[in-house]
Coordinates of C-alpha atoms and ligand atoms in Angstrom, one line a residue:
M6 CA 14.1 -24.2 12.6
D7 CA 14.3 -21.2 15.0
Y8 CA 12.6 -22.3 18.3
Q9 CA 13.2 -18.9 19.9
L10 CA 15.2 -20.2 22.9
T11 CA 15.5 -17.9 25.8
E12 CA 18.9 -16.6 26.8
L13 CA 19.1 -19.2 29.6
Q14 CA 18.2 -22.0 27.1
Q15 CA 20.8 -20.8 24.6
N16 CA 23.4 -20.7 27.3
I17 CA 22.5 -24.2 28.4
K18 CA 22.7 -25.5 24.9
D19 CA 26.1 -23.9 24.3
L20 CA 27.4 -25.3 27.7
C21 CA 26.1 -28.8 27.0
E22 CA 27.6 -28.8 23.5
Q23 CA 30.9 -27.9 24.9
I24 CA 30.7 -30.6 27.7
A25 CA 29.5 -33.2 25.1
E26 CA 32.3 -32.4 22.6
E27 CA 35.2 -31.9 25.1
K28 CA 34.4 -34.2 28.0
I29 CA 31.9 -36.9 26.8
K30 CA 32.9 -37.7 23.2
P31 CA 36.4 -38.8 24.1
V32 CA 35.1 -41.3 26.8
R33 CA 31.7 -42.4 25.6
A34 CA 33.1 -45.6 23.9
H35 CA 35.0 -46.5 27.1
Y36 CA 31.9 -46.2 29.3
D37 CA 29.8 -48.1 26.7
E38 CA 32.3 -50.9 26.6
T39 CA 32.9 -51.2 30.3
G40 CA 29.5 -50.3 31.7
E41 CA 31.3 -48.3 34.4
F42 CA 29.4 -45.3 35.9
P43 CA 30.8 -42.0 34.6
H44 CA 31.5 -40.3 38.0
E45 CA 34.0 -37.9 36.3
I46 CA 31.2 -36.6 34.0
M47 CA 28.7 -36.3 36.8
K48 CA 31.3 -34.1 38.5
V49 CA 31.4 -31.9 35.5
F50 CA 27.5 -31.7 35.5
A51 CA 27.6 -30.7 39.1
E52 CA 30.4 -28.1 38.8
T53 CA 28.6 -26.5 35.9
G54 CA 25.3 -26.3 37.8
L55 CA 23.4 -28.7 35.5
F56 CA 21.8 -30.6 38.4
G57 CA 20.3 -27.3 39.5
L58 CA 18.8 -26.6 36.1
F59 CA 15.2 -27.7 37.1
I60 CA 15.4 -26.5 40.7
E61 CA 14.1 -23.1 41.9
E62 CA 16.7 -20.5 42.7
K63 CA 15.7 -20.3 46.3
Y64 CA 16.9 -23.9 46.7
G65 CA 20.2 -23.2 45.0
G66 CA 19.1 -24.1 41.4
M67 CA 19.0 -22.2 38.1
G68 CA 15.2 -21.9 38.2
G69 CA 14.7 -23.5 34.8
G70 CA 11.7 -25.6 33.8
V71 CA 11.1 -28.7 31.8
M72 CA 12.0 -26.9 28.6
D73 CA 15.4 -26.0 30.0
L74 CA 16.0 -29.6 31.0
V75 CA 14.9 -30.8 27.6
I76 CA 17.5 -28.6 25.9
A77 CA 20.2 -30.0 28.1
V78 CA 19.2 -33.6 27.8
E79 CA 18.8 -33.4 24.0
T80 CA 22.2 -31.7 23.5
L81 CA 24.1 -34.2 25.8
S82 CA 22.2 -37.2 24.3
K83 CA 23.4 -36.3 20.8
V84 CA 26.8 -37.5 21.9
C85 CA 25.9 -40.0 24.7
S86 CA 22.5 -40.7 26.0
G87 CA 23.7 -43.2 28.5
I88 CA 25.8 -40.5 30.2
A89 CA 23.1 -37.8 29.9
L90 CA 20.8 -40.2 31.7
G91 CA 22.5 -39.6 35.0
L92 CA 21.1 -36.1 34.8
A93 CA 17.7 -37.0 33.4
A94 CA 17.1 -39.7 35.9
T95 CA 18.0 -37.4 38.7
A96 CA 15.3 -35.0 37.5
L97 CA 12.8 -37.9 37.4
G98 CA 13.8 -38.8 41.0
T99 CA 13.5 -35.2 42.1
Y100 CA 10.2 -34.2 40.4
P101 CA 8.1 -35.9 43.2
I102 CA 9.8 -33.6 45.7
I103 CA 9.4 -30.6 43.5
L104 CA 5.7 -31.4 42.8
F105 CA 4.6 -32.8 46.1
G106 CA 7.2 -32.1 48.7
N107 CA 6.5 -29.8 51.7
E108 CA 8.7 -26.8 52.5
E109 CA 10.8 -28.8 54.9
Q110 CA 11.4 -31.6 52.4
K111 CA 12.3 -29.1 49.7
Q112 CA 14.7 -27.3 51.9
K113 CA 16.3 -30.6 53.0
Y114 CA 16.7 -32.2 49.5
L115 CA 16.6 -29.7 46.7
P116 CA 19.8 -27.9 47.5
R117 CA 21.6 -31.2 47.7
V118 CA 20.4 -32.2 44.2
A119 CA 21.2 -28.8 42.9
S120 CA 24.8 -29.2 44.1
G121 CA 25.2 -32.6 42.4
T122 CA 23.7 -35.3 44.6
L123 CA 22.0 -37.9 42.3
A124 CA 18.4 -38.9 42.8
A125 CA 16.3 -41.8 41.5
F126 CA 12.6 -42.8 41.1
A127 CA 11.6 -46.3 42.2
L128 CA 8.2 -47.5 41.0
T129 CA 8.9 -50.6 38.9
E130 CA 9.1 -54.1 40.5
P131 CA 9.7 -57.6 39.1
E132 CA 5.9 -58.2 38.9
A133 CA 4.8 -54.6 38.2
G134 CA 6.1 -52.9 35.0
S135 CA 3.4 -51.6 32.7
D136 CA 0.9 -52.5 35.4
A137 CA 2.3 -50.0 37.9
G138 CA -0.8 -50.5 40.1
G139 CA 0.4 -54.1 40.8
I140 CA 3.3 -53.1 43.0
R141 CA 3.9 -55.4 46.1
T142 CA 6.4 -53.4 48.2
T143 CA 4.7 -52.7 51.5
A144 CA 5.1 -49.9 54.0
V145 CA 3.6 -50.9 57.4
K146 CA 3.0 -48.1 60.0
E147 CA 4.8 -48.6 63.3
G148 CA 4.3 -45.5 65.5
D149 CA 6.0 -42.6 63.7
L150 CA 7.8 -44.9 61.3
Y151 CA 6.9 -47.0 58.3
V152 CA 8.6 -50.4 57.7
L153 CA 9.3 -51.0 54.1
N154 CA 9.7 -54.5 52.6
G155 CA 10.0 -55.4 48.9
T156 CA 12.1 -55.1 45.8
K157 CA 12.3 -52.4 43.1
Q158 CA 13.7 -53.4 39.8
W159 CA 15.6 -51.6 36.9
I160 CA 16.1 -48.4 38.8
T161 CA 18.1 -45.9 36.9
N162 CA 20.9 -44.3 39.0
G163 CA 20.3 -47.2 41.5
G164 CA 23.2 -47.5 43.9
E165 CA 24.7 -44.2 42.6
A166 CA 21.9 -41.9 43.9
D167 CA 21.7 -40.8 47.5
I168 CA 18.0 -39.8 47.3
Y169 CA 15.2 -42.1 46.2
T170 CA 11.5 -41.6 45.8
V171 CA 9.9 -45.0 46.5
I172 CA 6.3 -46.0 45.9
A173 CA 5.0 -48.6 48.4
L174 CA 1.7 -49.9 49.5
T175 CA 0.5 -48.6 52.9
N176 CA -2.9 -50.2 52.4
K177 CA -2.6 -53.5 50.5
A178 CA -6.3 -54.1 50.2
K179 CA -6.7 -50.9 48.2
G180 CA -4.1 -51.7 45.6
A181 CA -2.9 -48.7 43.6
R182 CA -5.2 -46.4 45.7
G183 CA -3.4 -47.6 48.8
A184 CA 0.1 -46.6 47.6
T185 CA 2.3 -43.9 49.2
A186 CA 5.4 -42.1 48.1
F187 CA 8.4 -42.0 50.4
I188 CA 11.8 -40.3 50.2
V189 CA 14.4 -42.9 51.3
E190 CA 18.0 -42.1 51.6
K191 CA 20.9 -44.4 50.7
G192 CA 22.4 -45.7 53.9
T193 CA 19.1 -46.2 55.7
P194 CA 19.4 -49.5 57.5
G195 CA 17.5 -52.2 55.7
F196 CA 18.0 -50.6 52.3
T197 CA 20.5 -52.4 50.0
F198 CA 21.1 -52.8 46.3
G199 CA 21.0 -55.9 44.1
K200 CA 23.1 -56.6 41.1
K201 CA 24.0 -54.0 38.5
E202 CA 22.3 -54.9 35.2
N203 CA 24.3 -55.7 32.1
K204 CA 22.3 -53.9 29.4
M205 CA 22.1 -53.7 25.6
G206 CA 22.4 -49.9 25.5
I207 CA 22.7 -46.8 27.7
R208 CA 25.5 -48.8 29.3
A209 CA 27.1 -45.8 31.0
S210 CA 24.0 -45.5 33.2
A211 CA 23.6 -47.6 36.4
T212 CA 20.5 -49.8 36.6
R213 CA 20.1 -51.8 39.9
E214 CA 17.6 -53.5 42.1
L215 CA 16.7 -51.8 45.4
I216 CA 16.0 -54.2 48.2
F217 CA 14.0 -53.2 51.3
Q218 CA 14.2 -55.5 54.3
D219 CA 12.5 -54.1 57.4
C220 CA 13.7 -50.7 56.3
R221 CA 12.3 -48.1 58.7
V222 CA 11.5 -44.6 57.4
H223 CA 10.1 -41.7 59.4
Q224 CA 6.6 -40.5 58.5
S225 CA 8.0 -37.1 57.7
Q226 CA 9.5 -38.7 54.6
I227 CA 6.0 -39.2 53.0
L228 CA 5.4 -37.0 49.9
G229 CA 1.9 -35.6 49.9
R230 CA -0.3 -37.8 52.0
E231 CA -0.7 -41.5 52.7
G232 CA -2.6 -43.1 49.8
M233 CA -1.5 -40.5 47.2
G234 CA 1.4 -42.6 45.9
F235 CA -0.1 -43.7 42.6
M236 CA -1.1 -40.1 41.8
V237 CA 2.4 -38.9 42.7
A238 CA 3.9 -41.5 40.4
M239 CA 1.5 -40.7 37.5
R240 CA 2.0 -36.9 37.8
T241 CA 5.7 -37.4 38.0
L242 CA 5.7 -39.5 34.8
D243 CA 3.6 -36.8 33.0
Q244 CA 6.3 -34.3 33.9
S245 CA 9.3 -36.5 33.2
R246 CA 8.3 -38.2 29.9
P247 CA 9.4 -35.1 27.9
G248 CA 12.8 -35.8 29.4
V249 CA 12.9 -39.3 27.9
A250 CA 11.5 -37.8 24.7
A251 CA 14.4 -35.3 24.7
Q252 CA 16.9 -38.1 25.2
A253 CA 15.4 -39.9 22.2
L254 CA 15.4 -36.7 20.2
G255 CA 19.1 -36.2 21.0
I256 CA 19.9 -39.7 19.9
A257 CA 18.0 -39.2 16.6
A258 CA 19.7 -35.8 16.0
G259 CA 23.1 -37.3 16.7
A260 CA 22.6 -40.2 14.4
L261 CA 21.3 -37.9 11.6
E262 CA 24.3 -35.6 11.9
E263 CA 26.7 -38.6 11.7
A264 CA 24.8 -40.1 8.7
V265 CA 24.7 -36.8 6.7
A266 CA 28.4 -36.2 7.3
Y267 CA 29.3 -39.8 6.4
S268 CA 27.2 -39.8 3.2
R269 CA 29.0 -36.7 1.9
K270 CA 32.4 -38.4 2.3
R271 CA 31.8 -42.0 1.5
R272 CA 32.2 -42.6 -2.2
Q273 CA 30.9 -45.6 -4.2
F274 CA 30.5 -45.9 -8.0
G275 CA 32.6 -42.8 -8.3
K276 CA 30.3 -40.5 -6.4
P277 CA 29.5 -39.6 -2.8
I278 CA 26.7 -41.9 -1.6
N279 CA 24.4 -38.9 -0.9
A280 CA 24.3 -38.4 -4.7
F281 CA 22.1 -41.6 -4.8
Q282 CA 18.4 -41.1 -4.3
G283 CA 18.2 -44.3 -2.3
V284 CA 20.4 -42.6 0.4
S285 CA 19.4 -38.9 0.0
F286 CA 15.7 -39.7 0.4
M287 CA 16.4 -41.7 3.5
L288 CA 18.3 -38.8 4.9
A289 CA 15.5 -36.4 4.0
D290 CA 13.0 -38.6 5.9
M291 CA 15.3 -38.9 8.9
A292 CA 15.6 -35.1 9.1
T293 CA 11.9 -34.5 8.7
Q294 CA 11.0 -37.1 11.4
T295 CA 13.6 -35.7 13.8
E296 CA 12.4 -32.1 13.3
A297 CA 8.8 -33.2 13.8
A298 CA 9.8 -34.9 17.1
R299 CA 11.6 -31.8 18.2
A300 CA 8.6 -29.5 17.6
L301 CA 6.3 -31.9 19.6
V302 CA 8.8 -32.3 22.4
Y303 CA 9.5 -28.6 22.8
Q304 CA 5.9 -27.6 22.6
T305 CA 5.0 -30.2 25.3
A306 CA 7.8 -29.0 27.6
R307 CA 6.6 -25.4 27.1
A308 CA 3.0 -26.4 27.8
I309 CA 4.1 -28.0 31.1
D310 CA 6.1 -24.9 32.0
A311 CA 3.2 -22.7 31.2
G312 CA 1.1 -24.6 33.7
V313 CA -1.2 -26.4 31.4
K314 CA -3.2 -28.6 33.7
D315 CA -3.7 -32.0 32.1
V316 CA -0.5 -32.9 30.1
S317 CA -0.9 -36.7 30.2
K318 CA -1.8 -36.9 26.5
I319 CA 0.8 -34.6 25.0
S320 CA 3.5 -35.9 27.3
A321 CA 2.7 -39.5 26.2
M322 CA 2.6 -38.4 22.6
A323 CA 6.0 -36.6 22.8
K324 CA 7.6 -39.7 24.4
L325 CA 6.0 -42.1 21.9
F326 CA 6.8 -40.1 18.8
A327 CA 10.3 -39.1 19.8
S328 CA 11.3 -42.6 20.8
D329 CA 9.8 -44.3 17.7
T330 CA 11.7 -41.7 15.7
A331 CA 15.0 -42.4 17.5
M332 CA 14.6 -46.1 16.7
K333 CA 13.8 -45.5 13.1
V334 CA 16.4 -42.8 12.5
T335 CA 19.3 -44.8 14.2
T336 CA 18.4 -47.9 12.3
D337 CA 18.5 -45.9 9.0
A338 CA 21.8 -44.3 10.1
V339 CA 23.4 -47.7 10.5
Q340 CA 22.0 -48.5 7.0
V341 CA 23.6 -45.4 5.5
F342 CA 26.9 -46.4 7.1
G343 CA 26.5 -49.9 5.6
G344 CA 29.0 -52.5 7.0
Y345 CA 30.9 -49.7 8.8
G346 CA 27.7 -48.8 10.7
Y347 CA 27.6 -52.3 12.2
M348 CA 31.1 -51.9 13.6
K349 CA 32.0 -50.3 17.0
E350 CA 34.5 -47.9 15.3
Y351 CA 31.6 -45.7 14.4
P352 CA 29.1 -44.4 16.9
V353 CA 25.8 -45.2 15.1
E354 CA 25.6 -48.9 16.3
K355 CA 25.7 -47.6 19.9
M356 CA 23.1 -45.0 19.1
M357 CA 20.8 -47.8 17.7
R358 CA 21.3 -49.8 20.8
D359 CA 20.7 -46.8 23.0
A360 CA 17.5 -45.8 21.2
K361 CA 15.7 -49.1 21.9
I362 CA 15.3 -48.4 25.6
T363 CA 13.5 -45.1 24.9
Q364 CA 10.6 -47.2 23.5
I365 CA 10.5 -49.2 26.6
Y366 CA 11.1 -47.3 29.8
E367 CA 9.1 -44.6 31.6
G368 CA 6.1 -46.5 30.2
T369 CA 6.4 -48.7 27.1
N370 CA 5.1 -47.1 23.9
Q371 CA 2.1 -49.5 24.1
I372 CA 1.3 -47.8 27.5
Q373 CA 1.8 -44.4 25.9
R374 CA -0.8 -45.3 23.2
D375 CA -3.1 -46.5 25.9
V376 CA -2.8 -43.2 27.8
I377 CA -3.4 -41.2 24.6
A378 CA -6.4 -43.4 23.7
I379 CA -8.0 -43.0 27.1
C380 CA -7.5 -39.2 26.9
L381 CA -9.2 -39.1 23.5
A382 CA -12.2 -41.0 24.8
K383 CA -12.4 -38.7 27.9
E384 CA -12.2 -35.6 25.7
S385 CA -14.9 -36.8 23.4
A386 CA -17.2 -37.7 26.3
A387 CA -16.6 -34.3 27.9
K388 CA -17.7 -32.6 24.7
G389 CA -20.8 -34.7 24.8
D390 CA -20.1 -36.3 21.3
Ligands
LIG10 N1 -2.3 -37.9 36.9 C1 -3.0 -38.0 38.0 N2 -3.7 -39.1 38.4 C2 -3.7 -40.2 37.6 C3 -3.0 -40.1 36.3 C4 -2.3 -39.0 36.0 N3 -1.6 -38.9 34.8 N4 -3.2 -41.3 35.7 C5 -4.0 -42.1 36.5 N5 -4.3 -41.3 37.6 C6 -5.1 -41.7 38.8 C7 -6.5 -42.1 38.3 O1 -7.3 -40.9 38.2 C8 -7.0 -43.1 39.3 O2 -7.4 -42.3 40.5 P1 -8.7 -42.8 41.3 O3 -8.2 -44.0 42.1 O4 -8.9 -41.6 42.2 O5 -9.8 -43.0 40.3 C9 -5.7 -43.8 39.7 O6 -4.6 -42.9 39.3 C10 -5.6 -45.1 39.0 O7 -5.7 -44.9 37.6 P2 -6.0 -46.0 36.5 O8 -7.3 -46.7 37.0 O9 -6.0 -45.4 35.2 O10 -4.8 -47.0 36.7 P3 -4.4 -48.3 35.9 O11 -4.0 -49.3 36.9 O12 -5.4 -48.7 34.9 O13 -3.0 -47.9 35.2 C11 -1.5 -46.8 33.6 C12 -2.8 -46.8 34.4 C13 -1.4 -48.0 32.6 C14 -1.5 -45.5 32.8 C15 -0.3 -46.8 34.6 O14 -0.3 -48.1 35.3 C16 1.0 -46.5 33.9 O15 1.3 -45.4 33.7 N6 1.8 -47.6 33.7 C17 3.1 -47.4 33.2 C18 4.1 -47.2 34.3 C19 5.4 -46.7 33.8 O16 5.5 -45.8 33.1 N7 6.4 -47.5 34.3 C20 7.7 -47.1 33.9 C21 8.6 -47.2 35.1 S1 8.6 -45.8 36.0 S2 10.2 -44.9 35.3

């Protein structure tokens, strides 16, 4: 399908294909096996300007939008979604600054991200996952400072990033409506990291706890205003979910490509296995589902870039559909490979493990369905039906 990519998007796609083939493919199994963080690849992303993709030119970026990032994340994720996540999670951690930062904050942080400093977004806590309003981390005002106490959990790029957007309660009594977003830098006294998680998939990405113990942050680090934190988080997720969708799309597209190629070469009963309808129909469904996901993800990204106001519904739909597709397509890809698919010599078992998280993080797919259903009811009520 011709999606009429702009010249910038085509260049990004070509660049990411090259990085994926030459730099990532040879090392993806190593990082998956060891769970080490791929600093060498982050350096390549930085040197080629990929961290500046979604940042305005005046702050040292390429001036691209969500669609440009989607193209990069999809293309890199075809080969290794765990490594691609270093970039996607940096975008997630930076969106609050792009969307809600004042000029001073943008000047201070965006050029750093554009030149390769990793960022992270910290909302989730041990007791607050789907129920994001249930966070307990507090930020108590003390003169010009806020004193942060609490723990954030499962933070992608945790420990590796230098810049963190942290959502904390400045007014406990108000719950979600008393939350505030802060930019907190690594190295701030009272800010430490817990253990690195040992995960099923996306093992090249770093997932850690963030621990705040009397961590003092200046009031100039607040994004937006006090009390706007939940809104900052929700608007950020509306903007970032197409990125997870693109990661899922890339995983599906990668698994599809592997399965088609394998099915042409693998012979059983004297024929290549794609000559059997049981396999060829499976491949046809995988290709159709992947293309449908791509159309939805691209259209959503373009709508956000075009400035469409309320993107909660389509953003949730893109994340939901692409991640369910990734799980289905990778599971079927393993099936096409048969016994070999279950072995680590072939990449599809990794893709199947990697796909699972896309149905869980940045809002479980149950939460996405909730968001979509709430939007449907609101739209119907607004029409007076
Ligand atoms: N944009 C702007 N504002 C939003 C919003 C959005 N997309 N979604 C909600 N809000 C606002 C609401 O308008 C409401 O504002 P008021 O207090 O002014 O009325 C406030 O936020 C609270 O909204 P709501 O009552 O809908 O919140 P709930 O506690 O019911 O939670 C869900 C809503 C479930 C959607 C939210 O908790 C969520 O997204 N959970 C998943 C979190 C997640 O994705 N975690 C993954 C980890 S982060 S990578």
